[in-house]
Each structure stands twice: as C-alpha cells, then as structure tokens.
C-alpha cells in the first residue's frame, strides 16, 4: 500500500485518516475527539497523524470558533487529487490486487468483520476504565 501512496507523500496511516475524514465527515470539520471515535485509535495518535498531514498541506488543525480548547480537522483542497479519474482507476486496480481473489460474499463478510472490530474499538475508546482499589465491596 505504501508503494501506491508514495507519489502522494503519504503513509498508509495518513491515507486512512484522510479517507475516514472524507467519507465519514464529508463536508464537515470534526474535532479530534470525534475523529478518534470513528478512527478507533487514541486521541494522541489521531492528533499526531493530523499534524503530519497538516505539515504536508492535506488538512488544517484549527481551534473551534466557539470553544478554542477543541481542535477541528479541516481537509484542504489538496485531497481533491483523489477525485481524479486516473487516480481513482489506480486505486481500483490496487484494491483489486488486494481483494480480487475473494468472492463478493467473502468481501462482504470481511467488511462486516472489520466493521464490527472498528465498532468494538470505538466503544472501547469511549469507555472510561474502572478503577479497582483492591478488596471487594
């Protein structure tokens, strides 16, 4: 995957964050916390990847106008490169090289399994760890 992304100067983690922001928050600028809930990783990880993308011009990390403590992730016009027909054809060819040997039913099952795993990660990230201080109640 990194070979495919090399011309764009992106790692697979960076591309995944861009794709998630583009698909899950189309036209919106989610907070880092909102993106974390969907991305299924730590807030620190999302912020680190977002700052890398900001340095490369793919997005801007901006304070929320109403609550400056919150940071919003704003995609730049640079992401439109993935709308180019040649790039989309290349993406489709790459996806077929990865998933083409699976039957449509197997691809559906894989998608369902990955979706369930991501949902589990997202709900785990939103739960507060319980503190046990020893002994029983």
Short mmCIF file of N, CA and C in Angstrom, two decimals:
data_model
loop_
_atom_site.label_atom_id
_atom_site.label_comp_id
_atom_site.label_asym_id
_atom_site.label_seq_id
_atom_site.Cartn_x
_atom_site.Cartn_y
_atom_site.Cartn_z
N UNK A 1 0.83 -1.19 0.00
CA UNK A 1 0.00 0.00 0.00
C UNK A 1 0.87 1.25 0.00
N UNK A 2 1.97 1.21 0.77
CA UNK A 2 2.83 2.39 0.84
C UNK A 2 3.43 2.73 -0.52
N UNK A 3 3.67 1.71 -1.37
CA UNK A 3 4.19 1.98 -2.72
C UNK A 3 3.18 2.80 -3.52
N UNK A 4 1.90 2.46 -3.39
CA UNK A 4 0.85 3.19 -4.09
C UNK A 4 0.78 4.63 -3.59
N UNK A 5 0.98 4.83 -2.30
CA UNK A 5 0.82 6.16 -1.69
C UNK A 5 2.07 7.02 -1.80
N UNK A 6 3.19 6.41 -2.11
CA UNK A 6 4.46 7.15 -2.17
C UNK A 6 4.41 8.40 -3.06
N UNK A 7 3.79 8.34 -4.26
CA UNK A 7 3.74 9.55 -5.09
C UNK A 7 2.99 10.72 -4.42
N UNK A 8 2.12 10.40 -3.47
CA UNK A 8 1.37 11.43 -2.77
C UNK A 8 2.07 11.89 -1.49
N UNK A 9 3.18 11.23 -1.15
CA UNK A 9 3.89 11.57 0.08
C UNK A 9 3.14 11.17 1.33
N UNK A 10 2.33 10.12 1.24
CA UNK A 10 1.50 9.68 2.37
C UNK A 10 1.89 8.29 2.83
N UNK A 11 1.74 8.06 4.12
CA UNK A 11 1.84 6.71 4.66
C UNK A 11 0.43 6.11 4.68
N UNK A 12 0.34 4.82 4.91
CA UNK A 12 -0.98 4.20 4.96
C UNK A 12 -1.82 4.75 6.10
N UNK A 13 -1.22 5.03 7.25
CA UNK A 13 -1.97 5.61 8.38
C UNK A 13 -2.51 6.98 8.02
N UNK A 14 -1.69 7.79 7.35
CA UNK A 14 -2.13 9.13 6.95
C UNK A 14 -3.27 9.04 5.94
N UNK A 15 -3.13 8.15 4.96
CA UNK A 15 -4.17 7.98 3.95
C UNK A 15 -5.46 7.50 4.59
N UNK A 16 -5.37 6.56 5.53
CA UNK A 16 -6.58 6.06 6.20
C UNK A 16 -7.30 7.16 6.95
N UNK A 17 -6.54 8.04 7.62
CA UNK A 17 -7.19 9.15 8.33
C UNK A 17 -7.86 10.09 7.33
N UNK A 18 -7.18 10.42 6.24
CA UNK A 18 -7.79 11.28 5.21
C UNK A 18 -9.06 10.65 4.65
N UNK A 19 -8.99 9.36 4.33
CA UNK A 19 -10.15 8.68 3.76
C UNK A 19 -11.31 8.66 4.74
N UNK A 20 -11.02 8.40 6.01
CA UNK A 20 -12.07 8.37 7.03
C UNK A 20 -12.70 9.75 7.17
N UNK A 21 -11.88 10.79 7.22
CA UNK A 21 -12.41 12.15 7.35
C UNK A 21 -13.28 12.50 6.14
N UNK A 22 -12.82 12.12 4.96
CA UNK A 22 -13.54 12.44 3.73
C UNK A 22 -14.86 11.69 3.64
N UNK A 23 -14.88 10.43 4.04
CA UNK A 23 -16.09 9.61 3.89
C UNK A 23 -17.05 9.75 5.08
N UNK A 24 -16.53 9.74 6.30
CA UNK A 24 -17.39 9.76 7.48
C UNK A 24 -17.86 11.16 7.86
N UNK A 25 -17.09 12.18 7.48
CA UNK A 25 -17.41 13.55 7.86
C UNK A 25 -17.46 14.46 6.63
N UNK A 26 -17.97 13.95 5.53
CA UNK A 26 -17.99 14.69 4.27
C UNK A 26 -18.55 16.10 4.47
N UNK A 27 -17.75 17.09 4.11
CA UNK A 27 -18.19 18.48 4.21
C UNK A 27 -18.16 19.05 5.61
N UNK A 28 -17.76 18.27 6.59
CA UNK A 28 -17.72 18.74 7.98
C UNK A 28 -16.27 18.78 8.46
N UNK A 29 -16.07 19.44 9.57
CA UNK A 29 -14.75 19.53 10.19
C UNK A 29 -14.85 18.96 11.60
N UNK A 30 -14.63 17.65 11.76
CA UNK A 30 -14.80 17.05 13.08
C UNK A 30 -13.71 17.48 14.04
N UNK A 31 -14.01 17.37 15.32
CA UNK A 31 -12.97 17.59 16.33
C UNK A 31 -12.06 16.36 16.33
N UNK A 32 -10.91 16.51 16.94
CA UNK A 32 -10.01 15.37 17.07
C UNK A 32 -10.71 14.24 17.82
N UNK A 33 -11.47 14.58 18.85
CA UNK A 33 -12.18 13.56 19.62
C UNK A 33 -13.22 12.84 18.77
N UNK A 34 -13.95 13.57 17.94
CA UNK A 34 -14.94 12.94 17.06
C UNK A 34 -14.26 12.01 16.06
N UNK A 35 -13.14 12.45 15.50
CA UNK A 35 -12.39 11.62 14.56
C UNK A 35 -11.84 10.38 15.25
N UNK A 36 -11.40 10.54 16.49
CA UNK A 36 -10.87 9.41 17.26
C UNK A 36 -11.92 8.33 17.45
N UNK A 37 -13.15 8.73 17.74
CA UNK A 37 -14.23 7.77 17.97
C UNK A 37 -14.48 6.91 16.74
N UNK A 38 -14.33 7.48 15.56
CA UNK A 38 -14.57 6.74 14.32
C UNK A 38 -13.31 5.98 13.88
N UNK A 39 -12.15 6.58 14.08
CA UNK A 39 -10.89 6.00 13.61
C UNK A 39 -10.48 4.80 14.45
N UNK A 40 -10.95 4.75 15.70
CA UNK A 40 -10.69 3.59 16.54
C UNK A 40 -9.28 3.50 17.07
N UNK A 41 -8.69 4.64 17.37
CA UNK A 41 -7.35 4.66 17.94
C UNK A 41 -7.30 5.77 18.98
N UNK A 42 -6.15 6.01 19.54
CA UNK A 42 -6.06 7.01 20.61
C UNK A 42 -6.14 8.43 20.05
N UNK A 43 -6.54 9.33 20.91
CA UNK A 43 -6.61 10.75 20.55
C UNK A 43 -5.22 11.26 20.18
N UNK A 44 -4.21 10.82 20.94
CA UNK A 44 -2.84 11.24 20.67
C UNK A 44 -2.38 10.78 19.29
N UNK A 45 -2.77 9.57 18.90
CA UNK A 45 -2.39 9.05 17.60
C UNK A 45 -3.05 9.85 16.48
N UNK A 46 -4.34 10.14 16.62
CA UNK A 46 -5.04 10.93 15.61
C UNK A 46 -4.41 12.31 15.49
N UNK A 47 -4.11 12.93 16.63
CA UNK A 47 -3.51 14.26 16.59
C UNK A 47 -2.14 14.23 15.94
N UNK A 48 -1.34 13.21 16.25
CA UNK A 48 -0.01 13.09 15.66
C UNK A 48 -0.10 12.95 14.13
N UNK A 49 -0.97 12.07 13.66
CA UNK A 49 -1.13 11.88 12.22
C UNK A 49 -1.69 13.15 11.58
N UNK A 50 -2.64 13.80 12.24
CA UNK A 50 -3.22 15.04 11.71
C UNK A 50 -2.16 16.12 11.57
N UNK A 51 -1.28 16.24 12.54
CA UNK A 51 -0.23 17.26 12.46
C UNK A 51 0.74 16.95 11.32
N UNK A 52 1.02 15.67 11.08
CA UNK A 52 1.86 15.29 9.93
C UNK A 52 1.17 15.69 8.62
N UNK A 53 -0.12 15.43 8.55
CA UNK A 53 -0.88 15.80 7.34
C UNK A 53 -0.96 17.31 7.17
N UNK A 54 -1.03 18.03 8.28
CA UNK A 54 -1.06 19.49 8.20
C UNK A 54 0.25 20.01 7.63
N UNK A 55 1.36 19.45 8.07
CA UNK A 55 2.67 19.88 7.55
C UNK A 55 2.78 19.63 6.05
N UNK A 56 2.09 18.62 5.55
CA UNK A 56 2.13 18.28 4.13
C UNK A 56 1.02 18.97 3.33
N UNK A 57 0.18 19.74 4.00
CA UNK A 57 -0.85 20.52 3.30
C UNK A 57 -2.15 19.80 3.03
N UNK A 58 -2.36 18.60 3.60
CA UNK A 58 -3.58 17.84 3.35
C UNK A 58 -4.75 18.29 4.20
N UNK A 59 -4.48 18.83 5.36
CA UNK A 59 -5.54 19.34 6.23
C UNK A 59 -4.99 20.45 7.11
N UNK A 60 -5.92 21.14 7.78
CA UNK A 60 -5.56 22.16 8.76
C UNK A 60 -6.13 21.74 10.11
N UNK A 61 -5.37 21.96 11.16
CA UNK A 61 -5.85 21.73 12.52
C UNK A 61 -6.15 23.10 13.08
N UNK A 62 -7.45 23.38 13.30
CA UNK A 62 -7.88 24.72 13.70
C UNK A 62 -8.68 24.67 15.00
N UNK A 63 -8.53 25.70 15.83
CA UNK A 63 -9.37 25.77 17.03
C UNK A 63 -10.84 25.97 16.64
N UNK A 64 -11.72 25.35 17.40
CA UNK A 64 -13.15 25.53 17.19
C UNK A 64 -13.49 26.99 17.48
N UNK A 65 -14.28 27.65 16.63
CA UNK A 65 -14.58 29.07 16.86
C UNK A 65 -15.37 29.33 18.14
N UNK A 66 -16.15 28.35 18.60
CA UNK A 66 -16.95 28.55 19.81
C UNK A 66 -16.26 28.07 21.08
N UNK A 67 -15.38 27.10 20.95
CA UNK A 67 -14.65 26.57 22.10
C UNK A 67 -13.22 26.31 21.66
N UNK A 68 -12.35 27.28 21.89
CA UNK A 68 -11.00 27.24 21.35
C UNK A 68 -10.15 26.12 21.95
N UNK A 69 -10.67 25.43 22.97
CA UNK A 69 -9.94 24.27 23.51
C UNK A 69 -10.05 23.07 22.57
N UNK A 70 -11.12 23.03 21.78
CA UNK A 70 -11.33 21.92 20.84
C UNK A 70 -10.61 22.22 19.53
N UNK A 71 -9.99 21.20 18.96
CA UNK A 71 -9.32 21.34 17.68
C UNK A 71 -10.12 20.61 16.61
N UNK A 72 -10.34 21.28 15.49
CA UNK A 72 -11.09 20.70 14.37
C UNK A 72 -10.14 20.36 13.23
N UNK A 73 -10.47 19.29 12.52
CA UNK A 73 -9.68 18.82 11.39
C UNK A 73 -10.39 19.24 10.10
N UNK A 74 -9.76 20.11 9.34
CA UNK A 74 -10.35 20.68 8.13
C UNK A 74 -9.55 20.20 6.92
N UNK A 75 -10.18 19.42 6.06
CA UNK A 75 -9.50 18.96 4.85
C UNK A 75 -9.25 20.13 3.92
N UNK A 76 -8.11 20.12 3.25
CA UNK A 76 -7.81 21.17 2.27
C UNK A 76 -8.21 20.69 0.88
N UNK A 77 -8.14 21.58 -0.08
CA UNK A 77 -8.47 21.23 -1.46
C UNK A 77 -7.49 20.21 -2.04
N UNK A 78 -6.34 20.03 -1.41
CA UNK A 78 -5.35 19.08 -1.89
C UNK A 78 -5.92 17.66 -1.96
N UNK A 79 -6.90 17.33 -1.11
CA UNK A 79 -7.49 15.99 -1.11
C UNK A 79 -8.23 15.70 -2.41
N UNK A 80 -8.55 16.73 -3.17
CA UNK A 80 -9.28 16.54 -4.43
C UNK A 80 -8.47 15.73 -5.45
N UNK A 81 -7.17 15.59 -5.23
CA UNK A 81 -6.35 14.78 -6.14
C UNK A 81 -6.91 13.36 -6.23
N UNK A 82 -7.55 12.88 -5.17
CA UNK A 82 -8.11 11.54 -5.17
C UNK A 82 -9.42 11.45 -5.96
N UNK A 83 -9.94 12.58 -6.42
CA UNK A 83 -11.14 12.60 -7.25
C UNK A 83 -10.80 12.45 -8.74
N UNK A 84 -9.53 12.60 -9.09
CA UNK A 84 -9.09 12.47 -10.47
C UNK A 84 -9.38 11.06 -10.98
N UNK A 85 -9.90 10.96 -12.20
CA UNK A 85 -10.29 9.65 -12.74
C UNK A 85 -9.12 8.69 -12.84
N UNK A 86 -7.95 9.19 -13.23
CA UNK A 86 -6.78 8.31 -13.34
C UNK A 86 -6.37 7.79 -11.96
N UNK A 87 -6.45 8.64 -10.96
CA UNK A 87 -6.11 8.23 -9.59
C UNK A 87 -7.13 7.21 -9.10
N UNK A 88 -8.41 7.45 -9.38
CA UNK A 88 -9.45 6.50 -8.97
C UNK A 88 -9.27 5.15 -9.65
N UNK A 89 -8.89 5.17 -10.93
CA UNK A 89 -8.65 3.91 -11.64
C UNK A 89 -7.47 3.17 -11.01
N UNK A 90 -6.45 3.92 -10.64
CA UNK A 90 -5.28 3.32 -9.98
C UNK A 90 -5.67 2.75 -8.62
N UNK A 91 -6.51 3.47 -7.88
CA UNK A 91 -6.99 2.98 -6.59
C UNK A 91 -7.79 1.69 -6.77
N UNK A 92 -8.66 1.66 -7.77
CA UNK A 92 -9.47 0.47 -8.01
C UNK A 92 -8.58 -0.72 -8.37
N UNK A 93 -7.56 -0.49 -9.18
CA UNK A 93 -6.63 -1.57 -9.54
C UNK A 93 -5.89 -2.07 -8.31
N UNK A 94 -5.49 -1.14 -7.45
CA UNK A 94 -4.81 -1.54 -6.21
C UNK A 94 -5.74 -2.38 -5.34
N UNK A 95 -6.97 -1.93 -5.17
CA UNK A 95 -7.93 -2.66 -4.33
C UNK A 95 -8.18 -4.06 -4.91
N UNK A 96 -8.26 -4.16 -6.22
CA UNK A 96 -8.45 -5.48 -6.84
C UNK A 96 -7.23 -6.37 -6.61
N UNK A 97 -6.03 -5.78 -6.60
CA UNK A 97 -4.84 -6.59 -6.34
C UNK A 97 -4.85 -7.14 -4.92
N UNK A 98 -5.48 -6.41 -4.00
CA UNK A 98 -5.55 -6.85 -2.61
C UNK A 98 -6.73 -7.80 -2.40
N UNK A 99 -7.90 -7.43 -2.90
CA UNK A 99 -9.13 -8.16 -2.59
C UNK A 99 -9.71 -8.96 -3.75
N UNK A 100 -9.09 -8.90 -4.92
CA UNK A 100 -9.65 -9.53 -6.11
C UNK A 100 -9.79 -11.04 -6.04
N UNK A 101 -9.02 -11.70 -5.21
CA UNK A 101 -9.11 -13.16 -5.11
C UNK A 101 -10.27 -13.61 -4.23
N UNK A 102 -10.87 -12.67 -3.53
CA UNK A 102 -12.02 -13.00 -2.68
C UNK A 102 -13.30 -12.95 -3.51
N UNK A 103 -14.22 -13.81 -3.22
CA UNK A 103 -15.52 -13.75 -3.88
C UNK A 103 -16.28 -12.55 -3.32
N UNK A 104 -17.32 -12.08 -4.02
CA UNK A 104 -18.12 -10.98 -3.46
C UNK A 104 -18.64 -11.29 -2.06
N UNK A 105 -19.05 -12.53 -1.82
CA UNK A 105 -19.53 -12.91 -0.49
C UNK A 105 -18.43 -12.83 0.56
N UNK A 106 -17.23 -13.25 0.19
CA UNK A 106 -16.10 -13.17 1.12
C UNK A 106 -15.73 -11.72 1.42
N UNK A 107 -15.80 -10.87 0.39
CA UNK A 107 -15.51 -9.44 0.62
C UNK A 107 -16.54 -8.84 1.56
N UNK A 108 -17.81 -9.21 1.39
CA UNK A 108 -18.89 -8.71 2.27
C UNK A 108 -18.65 -9.18 3.71
N UNK A 109 -18.29 -10.44 3.86
CA UNK A 109 -18.02 -10.98 5.20
C UNK A 109 -16.83 -10.26 5.83
N UNK A 110 -15.78 -10.03 5.04
CA UNK A 110 -14.61 -9.32 5.55
C UNK A 110 -14.99 -7.91 5.99
N UNK A 111 -15.77 -7.22 5.17
CA UNK A 111 -16.21 -5.86 5.52
C UNK A 111 -17.03 -5.88 6.81
N UNK A 112 -17.94 -6.84 6.93
CA UNK A 112 -18.74 -6.95 8.15
C UNK A 112 -17.87 -7.18 9.37
N UNK A 113 -16.86 -8.05 9.23
CA UNK A 113 -15.97 -8.35 10.35
C UNK A 113 -15.14 -7.12 10.74
N UNK A 114 -14.60 -6.43 9.75
CA UNK A 114 -13.80 -5.23 10.04
C UNK A 114 -14.68 -4.16 10.67
N UNK A 115 -15.89 -3.99 10.15
CA UNK A 115 -16.81 -3.00 10.72
C UNK A 115 -17.11 -3.32 12.18
N UNK A 116 -17.33 -4.59 12.49
CA UNK A 116 -17.59 -5.00 13.87
C UNK A 116 -16.38 -4.73 14.76
N UNK A 117 -15.19 -5.01 14.26
CA UNK A 117 -13.97 -4.75 15.04
C UNK A 117 -13.80 -3.26 15.30
N UNK A 118 -14.01 -2.43 14.29
CA UNK A 118 -13.88 -0.98 14.46
C UNK A 118 -14.92 -0.47 15.44
N UNK A 119 -16.14 -0.99 15.36
CA UNK A 119 -17.18 -0.58 16.32
C UNK A 119 -16.76 -0.94 17.73
N UNK A 120 -16.16 -2.12 17.90
CA UNK A 120 -15.68 -2.52 19.22
C UNK A 120 -14.57 -1.62 19.72
N UNK A 121 -13.66 -1.26 18.82
CA UNK A 121 -12.58 -0.35 19.21
C UNK A 121 -13.13 1.01 19.58
N UNK A 122 -14.10 1.49 18.80
CA UNK A 122 -14.68 2.80 19.07
C UNK A 122 -15.39 2.82 20.41
N UNK A 123 -16.15 1.76 20.72
CA UNK A 123 -16.86 1.75 22.00
C UNK A 123 -15.88 1.59 23.15
N UNK A 124 -14.79 0.84 22.94
CA UNK A 124 -13.77 0.70 23.98
C UNK A 124 -13.08 2.03 24.25
N UNK A 125 -12.83 2.80 23.19
CA UNK A 125 -12.17 4.09 23.34
C UNK A 125 -13.04 5.07 24.10
N UNK A 126 -14.36 4.91 24.01
CA UNK A 126 -15.28 5.84 24.68
C UNK A 126 -15.58 5.46 26.11
N UNK A 127 -15.22 4.24 26.52
CA UNK A 127 -15.49 3.81 27.89
C UNK A 127 -14.37 4.25 28.81
N UNK A 128 -14.75 4.69 29.99
CA UNK A 128 -13.77 5.08 30.99
C UNK A 128 -13.31 3.83 31.72
N UNK A 129 -12.01 3.66 31.93
CA UNK A 129 -11.55 2.50 32.68
C UNK A 129 -12.04 2.58 34.12
N UNK A 130 -12.42 1.43 34.66
CA UNK A 130 -12.87 1.41 36.05
C UNK A 130 -11.66 1.20 36.94
N UNK A 131 -11.69 1.86 38.05
CA UNK A 131 -10.57 1.77 38.99
C UNK A 131 -10.93 0.78 40.08
N UNK A 132 -10.05 -0.16 40.31
CA UNK A 132 -10.29 -1.06 41.44
C UNK A 132 -9.21 -0.81 42.47
N UNK A 133 -9.62 -0.62 43.66
CA UNK A 133 -8.70 -0.28 44.74
C UNK A 133 -8.44 -1.47 45.66
N UNK A 134 -8.64 -2.65 45.14
CA UNK A 134 -8.38 -3.84 45.95
C UNK A 134 -9.55 -4.15 46.85
N UNK A 135 -9.67 -5.40 47.22
CA UNK A 135 -10.75 -5.80 48.11
C UNK A 135 -12.06 -5.89 47.38
N UNK A 136 -13.08 -6.31 48.07
CA UNK A 136 -14.41 -6.41 47.48
C UNK A 136 -15.34 -5.49 48.21
N UNK A 137 -16.42 -5.14 47.55
CA UNK A 137 -17.38 -4.22 48.15
C UNK A 137 -18.34 -4.94 49.03
#
